[in-house]
Coordinates of C-alpha atoms and ligand atoms in Angstrom, one line a residue:
M1 CA 38.0 -21.4 2.1
A2 CA 38.0 -21.3 -1.6
S3 CA 41.6 -20.5 -2.4
K4 CA 41.6 -18.1 -5.3
S5 CA 39.0 -20.0 -7.2
V6 CA 38.5 -17.1 -9.6
Q7 CA 42.0 -17.5 -11.0
T8 CA 41.0 -20.8 -12.6
L9 CA 38.0 -19.5 -14.5
S10 CA 38.1 -18.6 -18.2
S11 CA 40.7 -16.3 -19.6
V12 CA 40.0 -12.9 -21.0
D13 CA 38.4 -12.4 -24.4
P14 CA 40.8 -9.8 -26.1
S15 CA 38.0 -8.3 -28.2
S16 CA 36.1 -7.1 -25.1
V17 CA 38.9 -5.2 -23.4
K18 CA 41.2 -2.2 -24.1
P19 CA 44.4 -1.7 -22.1
Q20 CA 44.8 1.8 -20.5
E21 CA 48.2 2.8 -22.0
S22 CA 48.1 6.5 -21.2
C23 CA 46.3 8.6 -18.5
R24 CA 42.6 9.2 -19.1
V25 CA 43.0 12.8 -17.9
C26 CA 46.5 14.1 -18.8
K27 CA 47.4 11.6 -21.5
A28 CA 50.9 11.0 -20.0
K29 CA 52.3 7.4 -20.1
N30 CA 53.5 7.9 -16.6
L31 CA 51.4 5.1 -15.1
V32 CA 52.5 2.8 -12.3
T33 CA 50.5 -0.3 -11.0
Y34 CA 50.0 -0.2 -7.3
F35 CA 47.4 -2.8 -6.7
D36 CA 46.5 -6.1 -8.5
F37 CA 43.3 -8.0 -7.5
G38 CA 44.0 -10.8 -10.0
L39 CA 41.3 -12.0 -12.3
M40 CA 37.9 -10.9 -11.1
P41 CA 34.3 -11.5 -12.3
L42 CA 32.0 -8.6 -13.1
A43 CA 30.9 -7.2 -9.8
N44 CA 27.3 -6.2 -10.7
R45 CA 26.4 -9.4 -12.4
N46 CA 24.5 -12.1 -10.6
L47 CA 23.9 -15.5 -12.1
S48 CA 20.7 -17.5 -12.5
L49 CA 20.7 -21.2 -11.6
S50 CA 21.0 -22.2 -15.2
Q51 CA 24.1 -20.0 -15.7
L52 CA 26.1 -21.6 -12.9
D53 CA 27.6 -24.3 -15.2
L54 CA 28.5 -21.8 -18.0
K55 CA 32.0 -20.4 -18.5
E56 CA 32.0 -17.2 -16.5
P57 CA 33.9 -14.1 -17.8
V58 CA 36.7 -12.8 -15.6
F59 CA 38.9 -9.9 -16.3
P60 CA 42.2 -8.5 -14.7
L61 CA 41.5 -5.8 -12.1
Q62 CA 44.5 -3.6 -11.5
L63 CA 44.9 -0.1 -10.2
L64 CA 47.3 2.4 -11.8
F65 CA 48.5 5.8 -10.5
C66 CA 49.4 8.6 -12.9
K67 CA 52.5 10.2 -11.6
T68 CA 51.8 13.3 -13.7
C69 CA 48.3 14.3 -12.6
G70 CA 47.4 12.0 -9.7
L71 CA 44.5 10.1 -11.3
S72 CA 44.0 6.5 -10.2
Q73 CA 42.6 4.4 -13.0
L74 CA 42.1 0.8 -14.0
S75 CA 44.6 -0.9 -16.2
L76 CA 41.8 -2.2 -18.5
V77 CA 38.6 -0.9 -20.0
V78 CA 36.0 -3.6 -20.4
A79 CA 33.6 -2.9 -23.4
P80 CA 30.4 -1.3 -22.1
E81 CA 28.2 -3.9 -24.0
V82 CA 29.9 -6.6 -21.9
L83 CA 29.9 -4.6 -18.6
Y84 CA 26.4 -3.3 -18.5
Q85 CA 24.5 -6.5 -19.6
G86 CA 22.1 -7.5 -16.9
Y87 CA 23.0 -4.4 -14.7
T88 CA 20.9 -4.7 -11.6
Y89 CA 21.7 -1.8 -9.2
H90 CA 18.5 0.1 -8.3
S91 CA 19.1 3.4 -6.6
S92 CA 15.6 3.6 -5.0
V93 CA 16.0 0.5 -3.0
S94 CA 18.2 2.4 -0.5
Q95 CA 16.4 4.7 1.9
T96 CA 19.8 6.5 2.4
F97 CA 19.9 7.3 -1.3
Q98 CA 16.3 8.5 -1.4
Q99 CA 17.1 11.0 1.3
H100 CA 20.3 12.0 -0.5
C101 CA 18.3 12.8 -3.6
R102 CA 16.0 15.1 -1.6
E103 CA 19.1 16.9 -0.2
I104 CA 20.6 17.4 -3.7
V105 CA 17.5 19.1 -4.9
S106 CA 17.1 21.4 -1.9
T107 CA 20.9 22.3 -1.8
L108 CA 21.0 23.1 -5.5
K109 CA 17.9 25.2 -5.3
Q110 CA 19.5 27.2 -2.5
H111 CA 23.0 27.6 -4.1
L112 CA 22.3 27.9 -7.8
D113 CA 20.1 30.4 -9.3
L114 CA 17.9 27.8 -10.9
K115 CA 15.0 28.9 -13.0
P116 CA 11.6 27.6 -11.8
K117 CA 10.5 24.9 -14.3
G118 CA 14.1 24.9 -15.6
L119 CA 15.3 22.0 -17.7
V120 CA 17.3 19.3 -15.9
V121 CA 19.0 16.4 -17.6
E122 CA 20.3 13.5 -15.5
I123 CA 23.0 11.3 -17.0
A124 CA 22.7 7.7 -15.9
S125 CA 19.2 8.3 -14.3
N126 CA 19.0 4.7 -13.1
D127 CA 15.5 4.0 -11.8
G128 CA 14.5 7.7 -11.7
C129 CA 15.1 8.3 -7.9
L130 CA 16.7 11.7 -8.4
L131 CA 14.6 12.7 -11.4
S132 CA 11.4 12.2 -9.4
K133 CA 12.7 14.6 -6.7
F134 CA 13.5 17.3 -9.3
A135 CA 10.1 16.8 -10.9
E136 CA 8.3 17.1 -7.5
S137 CA 10.0 20.5 -7.2
G138 CA 8.6 21.7 -10.5
F139 CA 11.5 21.2 -12.8
Q140 CA 11.2 19.7 -16.3
V141 CA 13.3 16.5 -16.3
I142 CA 14.9 14.3 -18.9
G143 CA 16.7 11.1 -18.1
V144 CA 19.5 9.3 -20.0
E145 CA 20.0 5.7 -19.0
P146 CA 21.6 3.0 -21.1
A147 CA 20.2 0.0 -19.1
K148 CA 16.8 -0.8 -20.8
E149 CA 15.2 -2.3 -17.7
L150 CA 16.0 0.9 -15.7
A151 CA 15.1 3.3 -18.4
S152 CA 11.7 1.7 -18.7
L153 CA 11.1 2.3 -15.0
T154 CA 11.6 6.1 -15.5
Q155 CA 9.6 6.1 -18.7
A156 CA 6.7 4.4 -16.7
Q157 CA 6.9 7.4 -14.3
G158 CA 6.2 9.7 -17.2
F159 CA 9.8 11.1 -17.6
T160 CA 11.3 11.4 -21.0
T161 CA 14.2 9.0 -21.0
F162 CA 16.8 8.3 -23.7
C163 CA 17.9 4.7 -23.4
Q164 CA 21.5 5.1 -24.4
F165 CA 25.0 6.0 -23.2
W166 CA 25.7 9.7 -22.8
G167 CA 27.6 11.3 -25.6
P168 CA 27.4 13.8 -28.5
G169 CA 24.6 11.8 -30.3
V170 CA 22.1 12.1 -27.4
A171 CA 23.1 15.7 -26.6
V172 CA 22.2 16.7 -30.2
E173 CA 18.9 14.9 -29.9
I174 CA 18.0 16.5 -26.6
Q175 CA 18.9 20.0 -27.9
R176 CA 16.8 19.4 -31.1
Q177 CA 13.7 18.4 -29.1
F178 CA 14.0 20.6 -26.0
G179 CA 16.6 23.4 -26.6
K180 CA 19.4 24.4 -24.2
V181 CA 19.5 22.9 -20.8
D182 CA 19.8 24.6 -17.4
L183 CA 21.4 21.9 -15.3
V184 CA 23.1 18.6 -16.2
I185 CA 23.6 16.3 -13.2
G186 CA 25.2 12.9 -12.7
T187 CA 25.6 11.0 -9.5
N188 CA 28.1 8.2 -9.7
V189 CA 28.6 8.4 -13.4
M190 CA 32.0 10.1 -14.1
A191 CA 33.9 7.2 -12.6
H192 CA 32.4 5.0 -15.3
V193 CA 33.4 7.1 -18.3
D194 CA 36.3 6.1 -20.5
D195 CA 36.4 9.2 -22.8
L196 CA 36.0 12.1 -20.4
D197 CA 36.7 14.7 -23.1
E198 CA 33.9 13.4 -25.3
F199 CA 31.6 13.2 -22.3
L200 CA 32.2 16.7 -21.0
G201 CA 32.2 18.1 -24.5
A202 CA 28.7 16.8 -25.0
V203 CA 27.6 18.3 -21.7
N204 CA 29.1 21.7 -22.6
S205 CA 27.3 21.6 -26.0
I206 CA 23.8 21.4 -24.5
L207 CA 24.2 23.7 -21.5
G208 CA 22.9 27.3 -21.9
P209 CA 25.5 30.1 -21.2
E210 CA 24.5 30.3 -17.6
G211 CA 24.0 26.6 -17.2
H212 CA 25.6 24.3 -14.6
L213 CA 27.1 20.9 -14.5
V214 CA 26.9 19.1 -11.1
F215 CA 28.2 15.7 -10.5
E216 CA 29.1 13.5 -7.6
V217 CA 32.0 11.0 -7.5
P218 CA 33.4 8.8 -4.8
Y219 CA 36.4 10.7 -3.3
M220 CA 39.8 9.1 -3.5
A221 CA 40.9 10.6 -0.1
N222 CA 38.1 8.6 1.6
Y223 CA 38.9 5.6 -0.5
I224 CA 42.5 5.6 0.7
E225 CA 41.8 6.6 4.3
Q226 CA 39.0 4.2 4.9
L227 CA 40.5 1.4 2.8
E228 CA 37.5 1.2 0.4
F229 CA 39.3 -1.1 -2.0
D230 CA 36.2 -3.1 -2.5
T231 CA 34.7 -0.2 -4.5
T232 CA 37.2 -1.1 -7.2
Y233 CA 35.4 -2.8 -9.9
H234 CA 35.4 -2.9 -13.7
E235 CA 32.7 -0.3 -14.0
H236 CA 34.8 2.2 -12.0
L237 CA 37.4 3.2 -14.5
S238 CA 38.7 6.3 -12.6
Y239 CA 39.2 7.1 -8.8
F240 CA 39.1 10.9 -8.6
L241 CA 40.8 13.6 -6.6
L242 CA 39.8 17.2 -7.3
S243 CA 43.2 18.0 -8.8
P244 CA 42.9 15.8 -11.9
L245 CA 39.2 16.7 -12.2
K246 CA 40.0 20.4 -12.3
R247 CA 42.5 19.6 -15.2
V248 CA 40.0 17.7 -17.3
L249 CA 37.1 20.1 -16.6
E250 CA 39.1 23.2 -17.5
A251 CA 40.3 21.5 -20.7
N252 CA 36.6 21.1 -21.7
G253 CA 35.4 24.6 -21.0
F254 CA 34.3 24.3 -17.4
C255 CA 35.3 26.1 -14.2
I256 CA 34.8 24.5 -10.8
I257 CA 32.8 27.0 -8.7
D258 CA 32.2 24.9 -5.6
V259 CA 33.0 21.5 -4.1
Q260 CA 31.4 19.8 -1.1
R261 CA 32.5 16.7 0.7
L262 CA 29.6 14.2 1.3
K263 CA 29.2 11.0 3.4
I264 CA 27.4 9.0 0.7
H265 CA 29.0 5.9 -0.8
G266 CA 31.8 5.9 1.8
G267 CA 32.7 9.5 1.1
S268 CA 32.1 11.4 -2.2
I269 CA 32.5 14.9 -3.5
R270 CA 29.9 17.0 -5.2
V271 CA 31.5 19.2 -7.8
I272 CA 29.5 22.3 -9.1
C273 CA 30.7 23.7 -12.4
G274 CA 29.8 26.6 -14.6
K275 CA 31.0 27.4 -18.1
K276 CA 34.4 29.1 -18.2
S277 CA 32.9 31.7 -20.5
A278 CA 30.5 33.0 -17.8
A279 CA 31.3 35.0 -14.7
H280 CA 31.3 33.1 -11.4
A281 CA 32.0 33.6 -7.8
V282 CA 34.3 30.7 -6.9
S283 CA 34.0 29.2 -3.4
A284 CA 37.1 29.0 -1.2
S285 CA 36.3 25.3 -0.8
V286 CA 37.9 24.6 -4.2
E287 CA 41.4 25.9 -3.3
A288 CA 41.1 24.4 0.2
L289 CA 40.5 20.9 -1.1
L290 CA 43.3 21.1 -3.7
T291 CA 45.6 22.2 -0.9
F292 CA 44.4 19.3 1.3
E293 CA 45.2 16.8 -1.5
R294 CA 48.7 18.1 -1.8
D295 CA 49.3 18.2 1.9
M296 CA 48.0 14.6 2.4
G297 CA 50.5 13.3 -0.2
L298 CA 47.6 12.2 -2.4
L299 CA 49.5 13.3 -5.5
E300 CA 52.5 11.2 -4.7
E301 CA 53.0 7.4 -5.3
D302 CA 54.1 6.5 -1.8
I303 CA 50.6 6.7 -0.2
Y304 CA 49.3 4.2 -2.8
L305 CA 52.0 1.7 -2.1
K306 CA 51.1 1.8 1.6
F307 CA 47.5 1.5 0.8
A308 CA 48.2 -1.8 -1.0
A309 CA 50.0 -3.2 2.0
R310 CA 47.0 -2.3 4.2
I311 CA 44.6 -4.2 1.9
H312 CA 46.8 -7.3 2.2
H313 CA 46.7 -7.1 5.9
L314 CA 42.9 -6.7 6.0
R315 CA 42.4 -9.7 3.8
D316 CA 44.5 -11.9 6.0
R317 CA 42.7 -10.7 9.1
L318 CA 39.3 -11.3 7.7
R319 CA 40.2 -14.8 6.4
L320 CA 41.6 -15.7 9.8
L321 CA 38.5 -14.5 11.7
L322 CA 36.1 -16.4 9.4
S323 CA 38.1 -19.6 9.4
S324 CA 38.4 -19.6 13.2
L325 CA 34.6 -19.1 13.4
K326 CA 34.0 -22.0 10.9
Q327 CA 36.3 -24.2 13.1
K328 CA 33.8 -23.5 15.9
S329 CA 31.0 -24.6 13.5
K330 CA 29.4 -21.2 13.5
H331 CA 26.9 -20.3 10.8
I332 CA 27.8 -17.2 8.8
A333 CA 25.5 -15.3 6.4
A334 CA 26.2 -12.0 4.6
Y335 CA 24.0 -9.0 4.1
G336 CA 24.0 -6.9 0.8
A337 CA 24.6 -8.6 -2.5
S338 CA 26.4 -5.5 -3.6
A339 CA 29.1 -5.1 -6.2
K340 CA 31.5 -4.2 -3.4
G341 CA 30.6 -7.4 -1.5
N342 CA 31.3 -9.3 -4.6
I343 CA 34.8 -7.8 -4.9
L344 CA 35.5 -8.3 -1.2
L345 CA 34.6 -12.0 -1.2
N346 CA 36.2 -12.8 -4.6
Y347 CA 39.4 -11.0 -3.8
C348 CA 39.6 -12.6 -0.3
G349 CA 38.8 -16.0 -1.6
I350 CA 35.8 -16.4 0.6
G351 CA 33.1 -18.7 -0.9
K352 CA 30.2 -21.0 -0.2
E353 CA 32.2 -23.1 2.2
T354 CA 32.2 -20.1 4.6
I355 CA 29.1 -18.0 3.8
D356 CA 25.8 -19.9 3.7
Y357 CA 23.9 -17.2 1.8
I358 CA 23.7 -13.5 1.1
I359 CA 20.6 -11.6 2.1
D360 CA 19.5 -8.8 -0.2
D361 CA 16.3 -6.7 -0.3
T362 CA 16.3 -6.2 -4.1
P363 CA 13.7 -8.6 -5.5
Q364 CA 15.5 -8.9 -8.8
K365 CA 18.6 -10.3 -7.0
Q366 CA 16.8 -12.8 -4.9
G367 CA 17.0 -16.4 -6.2
K368 CA 20.2 -15.6 -8.1
F369 CA 23.8 -16.4 -7.2
Q370 CA 26.8 -14.1 -6.7
S371 CA 29.3 -14.1 -9.6
G372 CA 32.6 -15.9 -8.9
T373 CA 31.7 -17.4 -5.5
H374 CA 28.2 -18.7 -6.6
I375 CA 26.8 -18.0 -3.1
P376 CA 23.0 -17.9 -3.2
I377 CA 21.2 -14.6 -2.8
V378 CA 18.0 -14.8 -0.7
D379 CA 15.4 -12.5 1.0
S380 CA 15.6 -11.7 4.7
S381 CA 13.0 -14.3 5.7
R382 CA 15.7 -17.0 5.6
M383 CA 17.7 -15.1 8.1
L384 CA 14.8 -14.7 10.4
K385 CA 14.1 -18.5 10.2
E386 CA 17.7 -19.7 10.5
R387 CA 19.3 -17.0 12.6
P388 CA 22.9 -17.3 11.5
D389 CA 25.5 -16.8 14.3
Y390 CA 27.3 -14.0 12.3
L391 CA 26.2 -11.6 9.7
L392 CA 29.0 -10.2 7.5
I393 CA 27.9 -6.8 6.3
L394 CA 29.0 -6.4 2.7
A395 CA 27.1 -3.2 2.0
W396 CA 29.1 -1.4 4.7
N397 CA 28.2 2.0 3.4
F398 CA 24.6 1.3 4.5
T399 CA 25.6 -0.3 7.8
E400 CA 23.4 1.9 9.9
E401 CA 20.4 1.2 7.6
L402 CA 21.1 -2.6 7.7
M403 CA 21.5 -2.6 11.4
N404 CA 18.1 -0.8 11.8
K405 CA 16.5 -3.4 9.5
T406 CA 17.9 -6.3 11.5
A407 CA 17.7 -4.7 14.9
K408 CA 15.8 -7.7 16.4
Y409 CA 18.6 -10.1 15.3
Y410 CA 21.2 -7.9 17.0
Q411 CA 19.2 -7.3 20.2
T412 CA 18.7 -11.0 20.7
G413 CA 22.3 -11.9 20.5
G414 CA 23.2 -11.7 16.8
N415 CA 26.7 -10.7 15.7
Y416 CA 27.8 -8.5 12.9
I417 CA 31.1 -8.6 11.2
V418 CA 32.0 -5.2 9.6
P419 CA 34.9 -5.8 7.3
I420 CA 35.9 -2.2 6.3
P421 CA 37.8 0.0 7.2
E422 CA 39.0 -2.6 9.6
V423 CA 37.6 -6.0 10.6
K424 CA 35.3 -5.6 13.6
V425 CA 32.8 -7.9 15.3
L426 CA 29.8 -6.1 16.8
N427 CA 27.2 -7.5 19.1
S428 CA 25.0 -6.1 21.8
S429 CA 27.8 -6.6 24.4
S430 CA 30.3 -4.7 22.2
P431 CA 28.4 -2.2 20.1
L432 CA 29.8 0.3 17.6
Ligands
ZN1 ZN1 47.5 11.8 -15.6

């Protein structure tokens, strides 16, 4: 196996990073490091053949815990211009996410008193998956998406899309052109935000008095419980519990009126907020989740130190399993050239000597190479032709979907390795 090959790559360019010296939410300097991945490449970046010989940027990846408010956060903020260059995650590729978008629209229509044809702004609208579902339900929709390639996909569907990062500038522009907004929504965006006060302040400024902010973030309780350490990457600056979220939302004029736990992305929460200045009925779910976090010890350092020890154990177990399979000359491929797969392989020091190729259904990723490990990314025809003995499932949050897609492989004796939350081998004689 590649032993820590990422550690020998280029050092960090100081102009592209900013250390996190105080907590993003409460501003205290009460931060302790509880996990260090070492130097890691950018997880969402895949390389073309001609880029393989170039110096590849790597950055420290460390998790800090704020002992004052309980927010987990990265020790370093990589400049967005560096981070989001060549961003390739497409929401619509996943059927699970398509279904999730439909559920969001129907749930919000039921729970919130949304005006027919109301104005909905989606922050980080990606390829327009959720926007299209709102549009189908009769809402007026506006996207905000900084990645040019993705923004052009939503523009091509006829949706007004501002190709920039969310902030006061774009909020002013939307208000000038369209007036006050009824709903601002963001799925998987808050974790990416460095200045939460500026971000939320801009949302507050464009919402009408009865408007709502709804967002979804991966939930730290699931992250700890299910050992989802591979969702730690440079784009994810914060790892949220409801408790620190409540603090930052209230500081910016919002009040949480409901919270729902979701299965998506390994466990997330949907947080529904209104303006503090309006009257709201607050669901009992809010206090219940805050109590759960206290009772589980999620606001104390100890659980994070134990989490770190569990990650070390998982890495050792996965490396041992793969090296014993290689000793038996088994062929191993992986499925899902996801950011989390990138972190898992790079952190565990598993490279081309172990994994022959990674299958991915996103056409833009095929023919490229994973950053750090340089494992080739291919389409599924290669797997059908070569039938690897084992398939390591890197996009474990879509395990069911991937198993359905590769059902024939499985039924005819193929083996899956599911790495998280614990290393498991699945085959038709020992199913899930
Ligand atoms: Zn804090």
